[in-house]
Coordinates of C-alpha atoms in Angstrom, one line a residue:
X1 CA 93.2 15.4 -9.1
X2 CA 91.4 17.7 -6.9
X3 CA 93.5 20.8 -6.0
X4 CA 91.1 21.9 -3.6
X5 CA 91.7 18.9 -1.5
X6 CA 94.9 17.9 -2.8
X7 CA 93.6 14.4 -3.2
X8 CA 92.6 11.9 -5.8
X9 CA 88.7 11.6 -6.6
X10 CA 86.9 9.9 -9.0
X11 CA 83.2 10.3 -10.4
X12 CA 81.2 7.6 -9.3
X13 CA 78.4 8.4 -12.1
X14 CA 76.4 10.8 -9.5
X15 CA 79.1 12.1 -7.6
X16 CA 82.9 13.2 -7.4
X17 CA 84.5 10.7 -4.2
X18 CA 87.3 10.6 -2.8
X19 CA 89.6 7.9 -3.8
X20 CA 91.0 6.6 -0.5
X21 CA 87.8 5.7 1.4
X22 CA 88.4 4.8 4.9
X23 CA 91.5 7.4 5.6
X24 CA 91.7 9.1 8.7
X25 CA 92.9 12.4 8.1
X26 CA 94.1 15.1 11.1
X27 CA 92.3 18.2 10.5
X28 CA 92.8 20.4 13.0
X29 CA 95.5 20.1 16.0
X30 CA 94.9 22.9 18.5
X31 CA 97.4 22.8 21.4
X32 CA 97.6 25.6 23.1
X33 CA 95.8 26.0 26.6
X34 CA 93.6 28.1 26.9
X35 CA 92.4 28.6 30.3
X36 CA 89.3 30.8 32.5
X37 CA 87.3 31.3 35.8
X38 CA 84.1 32.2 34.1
X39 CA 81.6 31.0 31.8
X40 CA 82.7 31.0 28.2
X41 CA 81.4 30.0 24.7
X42 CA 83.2 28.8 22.1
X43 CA 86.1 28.4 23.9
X44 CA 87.7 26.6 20.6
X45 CA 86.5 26.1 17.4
X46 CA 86.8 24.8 13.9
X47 CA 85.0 24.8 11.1
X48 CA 84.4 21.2 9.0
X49 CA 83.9 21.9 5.6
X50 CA 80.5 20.6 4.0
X51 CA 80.9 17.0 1.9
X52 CA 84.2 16.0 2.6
X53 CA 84.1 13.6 5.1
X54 CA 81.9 11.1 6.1
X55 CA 83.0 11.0 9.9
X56 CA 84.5 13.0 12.1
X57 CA 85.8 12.2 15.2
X58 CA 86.8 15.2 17.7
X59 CA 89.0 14.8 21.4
X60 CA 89.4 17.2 23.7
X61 CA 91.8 17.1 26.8
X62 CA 90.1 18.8 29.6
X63 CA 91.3 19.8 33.4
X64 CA 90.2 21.3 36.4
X65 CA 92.5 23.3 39.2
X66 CA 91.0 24.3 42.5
X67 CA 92.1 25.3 45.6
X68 CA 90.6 26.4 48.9
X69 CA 87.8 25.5 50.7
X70 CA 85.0 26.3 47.9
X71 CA 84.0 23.3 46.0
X72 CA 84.8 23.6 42.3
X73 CA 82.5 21.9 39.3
X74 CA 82.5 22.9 35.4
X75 CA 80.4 21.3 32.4
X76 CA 82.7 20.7 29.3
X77 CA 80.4 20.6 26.5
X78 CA 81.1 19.7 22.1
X79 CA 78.6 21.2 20.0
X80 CA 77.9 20.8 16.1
X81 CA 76.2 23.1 14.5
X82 CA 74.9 24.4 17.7
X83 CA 73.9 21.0 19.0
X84 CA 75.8 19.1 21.9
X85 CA 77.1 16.3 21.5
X86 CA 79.3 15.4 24.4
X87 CA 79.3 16.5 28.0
X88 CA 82.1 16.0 30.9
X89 CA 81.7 17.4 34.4
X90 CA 84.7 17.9 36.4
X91 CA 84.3 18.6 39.5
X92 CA 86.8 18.7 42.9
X93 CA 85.9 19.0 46.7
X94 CA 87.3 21.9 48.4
X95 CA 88.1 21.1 52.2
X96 CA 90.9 23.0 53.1
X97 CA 91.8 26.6 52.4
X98 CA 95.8 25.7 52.7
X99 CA 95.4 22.7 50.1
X100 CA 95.1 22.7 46.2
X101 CA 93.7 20.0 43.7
X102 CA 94.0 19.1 39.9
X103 CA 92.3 17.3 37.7
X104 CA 92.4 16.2 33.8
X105 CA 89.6 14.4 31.5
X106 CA 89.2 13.7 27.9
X107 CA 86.1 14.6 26.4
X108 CA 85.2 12.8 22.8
X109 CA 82.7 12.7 20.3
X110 CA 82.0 10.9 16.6
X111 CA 79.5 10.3 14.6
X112 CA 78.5 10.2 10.5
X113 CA 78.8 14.1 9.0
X114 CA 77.9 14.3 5.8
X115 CA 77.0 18.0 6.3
X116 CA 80.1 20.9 6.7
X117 CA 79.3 22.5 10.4
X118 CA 81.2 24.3 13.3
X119 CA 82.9 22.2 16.2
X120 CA 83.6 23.9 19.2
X121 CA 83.8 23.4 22.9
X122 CA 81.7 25.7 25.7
X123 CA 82.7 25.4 29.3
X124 CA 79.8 26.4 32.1
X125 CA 80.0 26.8 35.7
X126 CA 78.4 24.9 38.4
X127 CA 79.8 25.5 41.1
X128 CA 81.8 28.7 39.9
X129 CA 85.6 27.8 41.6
X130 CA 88.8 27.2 40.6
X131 CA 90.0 27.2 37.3
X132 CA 89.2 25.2 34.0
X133 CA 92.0 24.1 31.5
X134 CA 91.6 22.8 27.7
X135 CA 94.7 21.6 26.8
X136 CA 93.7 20.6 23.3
X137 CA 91.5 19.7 20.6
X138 CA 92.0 17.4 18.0
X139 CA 89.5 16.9 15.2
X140 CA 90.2 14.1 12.4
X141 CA 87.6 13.8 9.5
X142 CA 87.3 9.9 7.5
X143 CA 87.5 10.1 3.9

C-alpha cells in the first residue's frame, strides 16, 4: 500500500504502478471566481506531481462581461510547464453605451503526462474592455 498516494501499487519488475490503471481521479476542484480588467498570469494554478498519472485532463469555465460602446476581446490560455496548450478568445461587440453583454466558454485540454509540471491559466487582453470571469478549474489525472 502506498501511503503517499493512498492507493494500491504493485512492482511490475522495473517499476512500482498503480494498481487500478484506467481510474480517473479529481485532483484539483477550484471554484471560486476569480475575476479582472487587466492582463494577468497565472490566474490559477496547480501543481501535478511528477509520475503519477499518465493523463491529465484539465477544464476551465471561462466568461466574458462587457458593457458600453468599446468592443471587448480576451485570450484565455492553459499552459504546462510554461507551454500552452489551449487557447479561447472571447470576445463581444460593444454598440451601445446604455446596453450590457455576457458571455461564458469552456476552455479544455488533455494529453499523455508522464512528467509532474504546473497547470495554470493566463488571460491577455485584446481589445482591453469589460471584464473576464474564470469560474473554475477542474483538473483530473488517469491512473
Amino acid at each position: 500500500f502506498n501511503t503517499t498516494n493512498t492507493r494500491f501499487d504493485f512492482f511490475n519488475g522495473a517499476a512500482w504502478q498503480p494498481f487500478n490503471s484506467g481510474q480517473l481521479v479529481l485532483l484539483s476542484n477550484s471554484e471560486g471566481d476569480v475575476t479582472g480588467a487587466a492582463t494577468t498570469a497565472s490566474v490559477k494554478s496547480f501543481v501535478v506531481p511528477a509520475n503519477i498519472y499518465s493523463q491529465i485532463m484539465v477544464e476551465a469555465e471561462i466568461g466574458l462581461d462587457q458593457s458600453g460602446s468599446n468592443n471587448a476581446e480576451w485570450t484565455f490560455d492553459i499552459q504546462y510547464s510554461a507551454v500552452t496548450k489551449a487557447t479561447s478568445n472571447l470576445k463581444l461587440r460593444g454598440n451601445n453605451a446604455a446596453q450590457e453583454h455576457k458571455t461564458l466558454g469552456v476552455l479544455k485540454y488533455s494529453e499523455a503526462m508522464p512528467a509532474g509540471g504546473t497547470i495554470q491559466i493566463n488571460v491577455t487582453s485584446v481589445f482591453l474592455n469589460g471584464t473576464w470571469k474564470i469560474n473554475s478549474l477542474r483538473i483530473y489525472g488517469v491512473i
